[in-house]
Tab-separated table of C-alpha atoms in Angstrom:
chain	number	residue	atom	x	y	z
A	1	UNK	CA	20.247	33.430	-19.745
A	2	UNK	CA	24.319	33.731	-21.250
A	3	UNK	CA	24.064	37.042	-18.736
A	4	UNK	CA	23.329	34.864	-15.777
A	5	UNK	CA	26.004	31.932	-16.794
A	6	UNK	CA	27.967	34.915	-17.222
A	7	UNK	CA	27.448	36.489	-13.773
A	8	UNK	CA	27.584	32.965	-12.156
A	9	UNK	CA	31.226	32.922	-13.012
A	10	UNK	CA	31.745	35.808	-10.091
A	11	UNK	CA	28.794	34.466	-7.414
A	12	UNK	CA	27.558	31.048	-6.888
A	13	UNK	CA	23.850	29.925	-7.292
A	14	UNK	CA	22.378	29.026	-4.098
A	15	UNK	CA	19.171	26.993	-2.666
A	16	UNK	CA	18.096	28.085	0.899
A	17	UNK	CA	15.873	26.063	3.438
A	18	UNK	CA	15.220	28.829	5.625
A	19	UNK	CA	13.740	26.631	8.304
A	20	UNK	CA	12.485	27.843	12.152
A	21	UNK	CA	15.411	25.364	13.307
A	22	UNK	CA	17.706	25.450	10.858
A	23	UNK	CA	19.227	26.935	7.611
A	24	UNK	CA	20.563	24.656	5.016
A	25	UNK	CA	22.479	25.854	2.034
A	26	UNK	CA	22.970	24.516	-1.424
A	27	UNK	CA	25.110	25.353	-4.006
A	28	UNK	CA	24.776	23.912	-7.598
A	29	UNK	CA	26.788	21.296	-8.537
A	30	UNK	CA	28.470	21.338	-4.726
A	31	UNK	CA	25.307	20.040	-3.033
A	32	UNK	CA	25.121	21.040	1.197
A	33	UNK	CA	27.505	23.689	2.388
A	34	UNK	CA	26.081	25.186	5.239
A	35	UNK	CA	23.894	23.474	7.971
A	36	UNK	CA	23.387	25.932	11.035
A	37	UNK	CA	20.891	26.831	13.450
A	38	UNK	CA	18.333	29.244	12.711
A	39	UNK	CA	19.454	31.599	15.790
A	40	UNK	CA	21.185	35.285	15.984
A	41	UNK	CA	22.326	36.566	19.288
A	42	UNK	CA	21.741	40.177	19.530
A	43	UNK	CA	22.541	42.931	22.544
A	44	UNK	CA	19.253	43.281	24.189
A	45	UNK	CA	16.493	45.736	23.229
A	46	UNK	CA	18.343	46.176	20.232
A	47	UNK	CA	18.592	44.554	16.655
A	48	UNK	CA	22.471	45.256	16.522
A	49	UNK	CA	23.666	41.550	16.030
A	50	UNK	CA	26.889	40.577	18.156
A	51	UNK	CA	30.506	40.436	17.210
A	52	UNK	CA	29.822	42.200	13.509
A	53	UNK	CA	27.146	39.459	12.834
A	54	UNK	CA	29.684	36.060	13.603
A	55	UNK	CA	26.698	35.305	16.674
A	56	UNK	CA	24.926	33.438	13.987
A	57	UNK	CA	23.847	29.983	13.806
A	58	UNK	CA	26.142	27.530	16.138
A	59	UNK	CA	27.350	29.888	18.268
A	60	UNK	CA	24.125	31.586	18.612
A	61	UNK	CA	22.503	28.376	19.783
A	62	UNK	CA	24.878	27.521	22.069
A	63	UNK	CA	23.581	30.825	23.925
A	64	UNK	CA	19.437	29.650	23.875
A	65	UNK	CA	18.821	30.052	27.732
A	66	UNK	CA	22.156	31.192	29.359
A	67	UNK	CA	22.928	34.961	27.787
A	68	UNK	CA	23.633	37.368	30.575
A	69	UNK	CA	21.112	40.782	30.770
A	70	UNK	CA	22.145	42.696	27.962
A	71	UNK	CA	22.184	39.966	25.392
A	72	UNK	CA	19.380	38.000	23.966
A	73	UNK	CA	19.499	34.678	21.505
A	74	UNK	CA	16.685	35.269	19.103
A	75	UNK	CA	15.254	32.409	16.762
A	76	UNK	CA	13.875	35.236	13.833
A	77	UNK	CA	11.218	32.442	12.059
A	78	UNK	CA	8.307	31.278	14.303
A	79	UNK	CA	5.729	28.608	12.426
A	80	UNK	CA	7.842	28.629	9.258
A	81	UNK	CA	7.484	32.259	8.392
A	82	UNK	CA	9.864	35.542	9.374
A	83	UNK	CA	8.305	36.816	12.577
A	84	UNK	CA	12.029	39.311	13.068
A	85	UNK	CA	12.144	40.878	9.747
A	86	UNK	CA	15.645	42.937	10.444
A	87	UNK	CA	17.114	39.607	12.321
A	88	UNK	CA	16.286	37.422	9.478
A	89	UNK	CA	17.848	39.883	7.131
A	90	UNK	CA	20.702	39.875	9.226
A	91	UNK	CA	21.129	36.014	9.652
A	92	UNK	CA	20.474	35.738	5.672
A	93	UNK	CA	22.999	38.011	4.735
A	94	UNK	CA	25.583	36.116	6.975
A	95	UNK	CA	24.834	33.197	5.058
A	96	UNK	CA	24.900	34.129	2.017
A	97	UNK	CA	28.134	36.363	2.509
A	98	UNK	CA	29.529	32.770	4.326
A	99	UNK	CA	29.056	30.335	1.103
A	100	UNK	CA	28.986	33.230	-1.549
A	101	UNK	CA	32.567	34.477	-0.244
A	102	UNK	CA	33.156	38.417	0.602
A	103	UNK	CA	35.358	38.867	-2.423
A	104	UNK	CA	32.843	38.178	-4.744
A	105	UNK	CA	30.647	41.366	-5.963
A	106	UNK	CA	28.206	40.154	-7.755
A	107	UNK	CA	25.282	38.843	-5.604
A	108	UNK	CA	23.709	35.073	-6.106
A	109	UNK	CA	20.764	34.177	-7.716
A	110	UNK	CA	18.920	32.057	-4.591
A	111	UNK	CA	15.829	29.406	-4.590
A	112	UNK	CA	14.178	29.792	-0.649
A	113	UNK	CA	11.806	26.862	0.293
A	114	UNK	CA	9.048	28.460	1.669
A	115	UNK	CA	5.463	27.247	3.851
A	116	UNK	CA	2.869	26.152	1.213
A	117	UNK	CA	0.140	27.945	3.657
A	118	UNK	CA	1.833	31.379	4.392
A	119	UNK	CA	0.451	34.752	2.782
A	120	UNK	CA	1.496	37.074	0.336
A	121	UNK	CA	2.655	39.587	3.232
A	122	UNK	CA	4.848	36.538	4.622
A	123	UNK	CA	6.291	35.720	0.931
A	124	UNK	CA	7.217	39.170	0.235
A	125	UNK	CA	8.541	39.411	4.061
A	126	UNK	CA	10.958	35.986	2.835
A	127	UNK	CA	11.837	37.930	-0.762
A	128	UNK	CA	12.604	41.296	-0.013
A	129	UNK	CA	14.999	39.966	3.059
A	130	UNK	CA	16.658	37.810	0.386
A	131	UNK	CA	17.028	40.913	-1.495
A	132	UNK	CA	18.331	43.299	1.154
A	133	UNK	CA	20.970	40.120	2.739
A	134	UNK	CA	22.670	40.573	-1.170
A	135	UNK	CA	20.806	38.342	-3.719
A	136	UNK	CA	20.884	38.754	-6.980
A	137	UNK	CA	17.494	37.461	-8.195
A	138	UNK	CA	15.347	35.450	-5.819
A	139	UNK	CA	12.863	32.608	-6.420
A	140	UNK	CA	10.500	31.052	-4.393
A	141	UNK	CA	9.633	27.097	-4.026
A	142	UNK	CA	7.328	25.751	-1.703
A	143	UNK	CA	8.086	23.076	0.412
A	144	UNK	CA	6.722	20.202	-0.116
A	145	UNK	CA	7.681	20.737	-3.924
A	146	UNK	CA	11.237	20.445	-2.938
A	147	UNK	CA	10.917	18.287	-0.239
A	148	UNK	CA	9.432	15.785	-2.891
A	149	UNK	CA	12.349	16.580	-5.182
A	150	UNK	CA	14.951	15.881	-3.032
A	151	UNK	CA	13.269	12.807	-1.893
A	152	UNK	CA	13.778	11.822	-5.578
A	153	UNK	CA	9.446	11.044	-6.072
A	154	UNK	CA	8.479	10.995	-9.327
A	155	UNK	CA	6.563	14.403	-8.460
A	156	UNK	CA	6.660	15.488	-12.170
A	157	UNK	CA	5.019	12.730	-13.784
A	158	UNK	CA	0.780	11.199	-14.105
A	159	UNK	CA	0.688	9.448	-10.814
A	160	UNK	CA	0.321	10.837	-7.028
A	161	UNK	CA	3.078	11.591	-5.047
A	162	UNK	CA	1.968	11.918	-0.926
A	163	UNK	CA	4.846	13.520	0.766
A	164	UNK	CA	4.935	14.923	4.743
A	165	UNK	CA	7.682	17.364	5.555
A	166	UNK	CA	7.868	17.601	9.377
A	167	UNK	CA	10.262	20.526	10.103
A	168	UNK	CA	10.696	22.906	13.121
A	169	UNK	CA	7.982	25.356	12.390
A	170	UNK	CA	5.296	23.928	10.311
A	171	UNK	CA	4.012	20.435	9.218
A	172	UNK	CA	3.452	20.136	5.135
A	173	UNK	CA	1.300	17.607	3.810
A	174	UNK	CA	0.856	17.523	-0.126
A	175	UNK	CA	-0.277	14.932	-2.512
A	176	UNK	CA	1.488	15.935	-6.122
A	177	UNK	CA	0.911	15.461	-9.639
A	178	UNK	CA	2.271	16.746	-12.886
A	179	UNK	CA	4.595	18.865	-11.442
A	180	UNK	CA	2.225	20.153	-9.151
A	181	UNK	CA	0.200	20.006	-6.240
A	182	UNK	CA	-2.962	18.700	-6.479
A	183	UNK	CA	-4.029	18.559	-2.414
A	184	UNK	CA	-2.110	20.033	0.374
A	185	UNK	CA	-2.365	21.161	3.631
A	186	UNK	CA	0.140	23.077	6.214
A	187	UNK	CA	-0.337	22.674	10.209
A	188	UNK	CA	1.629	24.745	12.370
A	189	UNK	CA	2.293	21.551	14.591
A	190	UNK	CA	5.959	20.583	14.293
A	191	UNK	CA	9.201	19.727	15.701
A	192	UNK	CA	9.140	22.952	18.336
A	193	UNK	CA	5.348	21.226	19.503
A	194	UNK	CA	7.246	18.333	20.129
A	195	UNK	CA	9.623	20.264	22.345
A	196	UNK	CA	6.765	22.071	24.083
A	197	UNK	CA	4.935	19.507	24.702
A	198	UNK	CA	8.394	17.224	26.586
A	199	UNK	CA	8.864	20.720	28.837
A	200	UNK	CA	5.257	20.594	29.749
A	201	UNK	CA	5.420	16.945	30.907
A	202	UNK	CA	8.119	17.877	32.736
A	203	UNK	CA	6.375	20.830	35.050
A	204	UNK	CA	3.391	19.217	35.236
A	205	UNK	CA	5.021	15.654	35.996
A	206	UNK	CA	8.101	16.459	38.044
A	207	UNK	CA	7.657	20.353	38.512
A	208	UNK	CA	10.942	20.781	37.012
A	209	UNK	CA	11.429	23.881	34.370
A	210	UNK	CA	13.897	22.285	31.645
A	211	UNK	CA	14.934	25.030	28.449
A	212	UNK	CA	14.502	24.138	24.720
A	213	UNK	CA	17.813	22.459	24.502
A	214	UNK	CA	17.235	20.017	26.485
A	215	UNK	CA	13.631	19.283	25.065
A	216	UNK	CA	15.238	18.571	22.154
A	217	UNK	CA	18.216	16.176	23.141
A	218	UNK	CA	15.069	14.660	25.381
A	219	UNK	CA	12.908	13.392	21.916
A	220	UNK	CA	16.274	12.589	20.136
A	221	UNK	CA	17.481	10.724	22.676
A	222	UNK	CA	14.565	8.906	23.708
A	223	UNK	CA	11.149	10.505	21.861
A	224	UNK	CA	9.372	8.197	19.779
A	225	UNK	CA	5.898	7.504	18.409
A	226	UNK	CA	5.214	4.419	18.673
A	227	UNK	CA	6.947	1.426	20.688
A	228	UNK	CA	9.849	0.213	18.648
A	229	UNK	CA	13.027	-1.353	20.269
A	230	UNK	CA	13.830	-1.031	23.294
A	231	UNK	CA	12.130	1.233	25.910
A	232	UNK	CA	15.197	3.322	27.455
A	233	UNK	CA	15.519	5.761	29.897
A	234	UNK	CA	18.073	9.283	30.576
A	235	UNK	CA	18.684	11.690	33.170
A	236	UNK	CA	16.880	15.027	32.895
A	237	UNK	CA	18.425	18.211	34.653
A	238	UNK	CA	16.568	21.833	35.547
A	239	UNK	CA	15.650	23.839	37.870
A	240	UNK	CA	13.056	22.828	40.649
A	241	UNK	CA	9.578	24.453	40.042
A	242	UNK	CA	9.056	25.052	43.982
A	243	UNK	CA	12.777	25.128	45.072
A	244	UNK	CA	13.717	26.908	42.535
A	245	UNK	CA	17.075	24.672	42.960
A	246	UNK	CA	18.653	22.880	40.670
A	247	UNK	CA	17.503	19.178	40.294
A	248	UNK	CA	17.726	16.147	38.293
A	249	UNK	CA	15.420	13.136	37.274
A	250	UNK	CA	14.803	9.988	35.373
A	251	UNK	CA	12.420	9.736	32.779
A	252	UNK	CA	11.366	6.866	30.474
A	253	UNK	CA	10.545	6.759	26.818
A	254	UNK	CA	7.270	5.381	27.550
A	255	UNK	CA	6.031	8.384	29.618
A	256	UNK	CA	7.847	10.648	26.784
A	257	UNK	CA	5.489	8.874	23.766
A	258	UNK	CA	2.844	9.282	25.925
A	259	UNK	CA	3.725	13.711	26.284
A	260	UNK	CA	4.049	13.419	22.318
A	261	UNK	CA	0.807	12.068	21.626
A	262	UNK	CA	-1.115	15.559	21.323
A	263	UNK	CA	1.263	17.096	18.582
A	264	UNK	CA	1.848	13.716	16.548
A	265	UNK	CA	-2.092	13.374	16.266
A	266	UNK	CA	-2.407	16.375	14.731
A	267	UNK	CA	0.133	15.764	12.249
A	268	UNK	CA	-2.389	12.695	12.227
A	269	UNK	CA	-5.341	14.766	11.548
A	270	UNK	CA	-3.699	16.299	8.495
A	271	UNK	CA	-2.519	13.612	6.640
A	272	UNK	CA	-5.957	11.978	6.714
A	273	UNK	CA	-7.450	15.394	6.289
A	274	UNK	CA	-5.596	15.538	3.236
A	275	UNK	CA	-5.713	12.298	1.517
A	276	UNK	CA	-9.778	12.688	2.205
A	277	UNK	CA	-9.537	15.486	-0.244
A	278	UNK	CA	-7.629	13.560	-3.178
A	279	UNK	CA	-9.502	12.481	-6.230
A	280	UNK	CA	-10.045	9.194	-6.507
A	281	UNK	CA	-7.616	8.044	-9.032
A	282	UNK	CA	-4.889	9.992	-7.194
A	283	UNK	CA	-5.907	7.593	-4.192
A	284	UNK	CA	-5.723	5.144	-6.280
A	285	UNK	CA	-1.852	5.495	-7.117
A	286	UNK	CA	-1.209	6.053	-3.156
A	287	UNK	CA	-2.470	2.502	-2.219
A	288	UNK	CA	1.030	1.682	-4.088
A	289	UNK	CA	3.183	4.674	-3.862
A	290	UNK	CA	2.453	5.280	-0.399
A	291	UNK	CA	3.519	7.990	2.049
A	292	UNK	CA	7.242	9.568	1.774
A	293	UNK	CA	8.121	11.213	4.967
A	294	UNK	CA	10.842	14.098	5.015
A	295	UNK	CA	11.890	16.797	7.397
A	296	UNK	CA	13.687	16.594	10.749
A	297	UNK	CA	10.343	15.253	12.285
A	298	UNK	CA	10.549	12.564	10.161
A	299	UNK	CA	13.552	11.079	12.346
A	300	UNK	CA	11.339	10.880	15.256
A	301	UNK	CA	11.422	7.058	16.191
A	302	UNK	CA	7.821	5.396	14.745
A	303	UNK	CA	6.640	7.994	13.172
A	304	UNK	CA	6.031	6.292	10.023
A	305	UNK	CA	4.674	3.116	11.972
A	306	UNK	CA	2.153	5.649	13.377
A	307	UNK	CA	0.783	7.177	10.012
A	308	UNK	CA	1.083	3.403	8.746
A	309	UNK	CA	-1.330	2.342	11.148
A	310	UNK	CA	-3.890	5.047	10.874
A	311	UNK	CA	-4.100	5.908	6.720
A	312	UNK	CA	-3.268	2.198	5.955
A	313	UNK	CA	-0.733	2.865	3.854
A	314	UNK	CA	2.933	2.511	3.453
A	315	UNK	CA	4.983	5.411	5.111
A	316	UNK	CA	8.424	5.312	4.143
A	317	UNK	CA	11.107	7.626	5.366
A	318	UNK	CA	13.092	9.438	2.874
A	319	UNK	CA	17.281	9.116	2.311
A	320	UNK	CA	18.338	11.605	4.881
A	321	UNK	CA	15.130	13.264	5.475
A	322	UNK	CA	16.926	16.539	7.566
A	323	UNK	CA	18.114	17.487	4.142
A	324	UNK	CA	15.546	16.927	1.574
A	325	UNK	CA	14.053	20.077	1.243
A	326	UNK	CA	17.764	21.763	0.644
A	327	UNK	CA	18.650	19.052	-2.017
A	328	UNK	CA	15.347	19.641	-3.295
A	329	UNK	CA	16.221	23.322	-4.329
A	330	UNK	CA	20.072	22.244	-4.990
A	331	UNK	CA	18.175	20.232	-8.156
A	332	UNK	CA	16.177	23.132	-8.949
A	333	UNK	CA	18.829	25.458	-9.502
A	334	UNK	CA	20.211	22.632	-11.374
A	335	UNK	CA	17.188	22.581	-13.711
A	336	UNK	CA	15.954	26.283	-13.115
A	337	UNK	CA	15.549	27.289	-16.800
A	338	UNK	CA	13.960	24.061	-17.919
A	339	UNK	CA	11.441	24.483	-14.599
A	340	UNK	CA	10.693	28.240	-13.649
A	341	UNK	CA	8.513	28.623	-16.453
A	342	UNK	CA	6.586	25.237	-15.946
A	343	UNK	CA	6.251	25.171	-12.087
A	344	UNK	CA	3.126	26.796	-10.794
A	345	UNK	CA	4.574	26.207	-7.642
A	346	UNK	CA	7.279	29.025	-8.148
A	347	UNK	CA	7.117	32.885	-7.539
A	348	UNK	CA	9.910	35.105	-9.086
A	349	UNK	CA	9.117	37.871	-7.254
């Protein structure tokens, strides 16, 4: 332990959300330093990452969809979990290197969030990329652990905690207790569904092909799950299916709810799935806790109005839900002596 406090005087202690969309870091007692995009642009058919590894993150995303031939934007996580295991490594390292500082030489000790329902191939995939990008020691936390922490439940003591961490990837439902979790379930249906699912409306509707990024500025813009406020209306752009020239459109929120209704009832499907499964005193406790929502899903308009009206009881959304998993592990680190040992959710690896 003084070794550690020791070595943290030359590195920084660092929690990670190493999400499919994007990467949040954490630094003790700093809280959020780094919020970028979970994309590395490399040169094509290769793994060499661009400009000496600065193609990371913003700059990276700007490319999604309009890199010339020899240069490809890659997005290394797919469903939560490292599908690029050399890209990954590559991306980690430049964030680490970016909030850890290139003078230091002692590596940090890091806390990544990590699926609740990925294997022991895809943790060790997560750990030894952490180890290779430069950290010092590594720890694993699953998410909805520190999606419930930075959501500031009461996840540690005798009552039931229900939390739902929509993120890019993967959709984690958990019910916890104790300081652990009692019930839990993890859907690959997510924010990237939600994407999917506005650019197939949009060839099947108005055969027009429309890329990611404009999916997504689609279901910020106008995406929601249930009618609240005003219906609105924006102007869609791509390239025409038949033409193949480039066109423009109107679309409504109403018809946009309507392309979201496959992907939100899964989500759905899980949550009841997984409150179906909790004992009955932890039930109990629910009827007045209620549902904590968290994740960048979360910020989809109704959401909690949906899952309101199906489980019956109250969904709230969490304080800055886009973040909660990140400050989640920024208060682990904070309390990782008193908690390592006592978290069954943890791996030190």
């Amino acid at each position: 332990m003084y070794l550690d406090r020791l070595l943290g005087l030359v590195s920084v202690d660092m929690g990670i959300d190493l999400g499919t969309c994007n990467t949040l870091v954490c630094v003790r007692g700093q809280g959020i330093v780094l919020n970028e995009p979970s994309v590395v642009a490399v040169y094509k058919g290769t793994n060499k990452v661009l400009k000496d590894g600065q193609a990371v993150g913003w700059m990276a995303k700007e490319m999604l969809g309009k890199t010339p031939g020899n240069i490809t934007a890659i997005r290394p996580l797919k469903d939560g979990v490292i599908s690029d295991f050399e890209i990954t490594e590559a991306m980690l390292g430049y964030f680490i290197r970016k909030v850890n500082g290139r003078s230091r030489f002692i590596g940090p000790r890091v806390v990544i969030s990590i699926p609740s329902g990925i294997t022991a191939v895809e943790k060790r995939a997560v750990f030894d990329s952490a180890e290779r990008a430069g950290a010092r020691k590594t720890y694993l936390i699953e998410e909805p652990v520190a999606a419930a922490i930075g959501a500031g439940l009461p996840f540690a003591e005798a009552t039931a905690s229900a939390i739902v961490d929509i993120g890019g990837g993967t959709t984690e439902v958990a019910i916890l207790s104790l300081a652990g979790i009692a019930v839990c379930e993890s859907v690959r249906v997510a924010g990237d569904d939600f994407d999917e699912a506005i650019i197939n409306h949009m060839k099947k509707t108005y055969n027009l092909m429309i890329g990611e990024q404009t999916a997504e500025r689609v279901k910020i813009e106008i995406g929601s799950a249930a009618p609240v406020g005003p219906e609105t209306s924006m102007e869609v752009r791509g390239r025409d299916m038949i033409s193949g020239l480039p066109r423009k459109t109107v679309i409504t929120s109403e018809e946009i709810r309507e392309a979201l209704r496959e992907p939100i009832g899964a989500i759905i499907e899980a949550v009841t799935r997984t409150l179906e499964r909790a004992e009955p005193e932890l039930a109990a406790d629910l009827v007045e806790n209620g549902i904590t929502l968290a994740g960048g899903g979360a910020l989809l308009r109704g959401i909690n109005v949906v899952l309101t009206n199906a489980t019956g009881l109250d969904a709230k959304i969490a304080d800055d839900p886009l973040t909660c998993v990140a400050r989640g592990t920024a208060i682990y680190l904070e309390n990782i002596e008193e908690w390592k040992d006592t978290l069954e959710t943890d791996m030190e690896a």
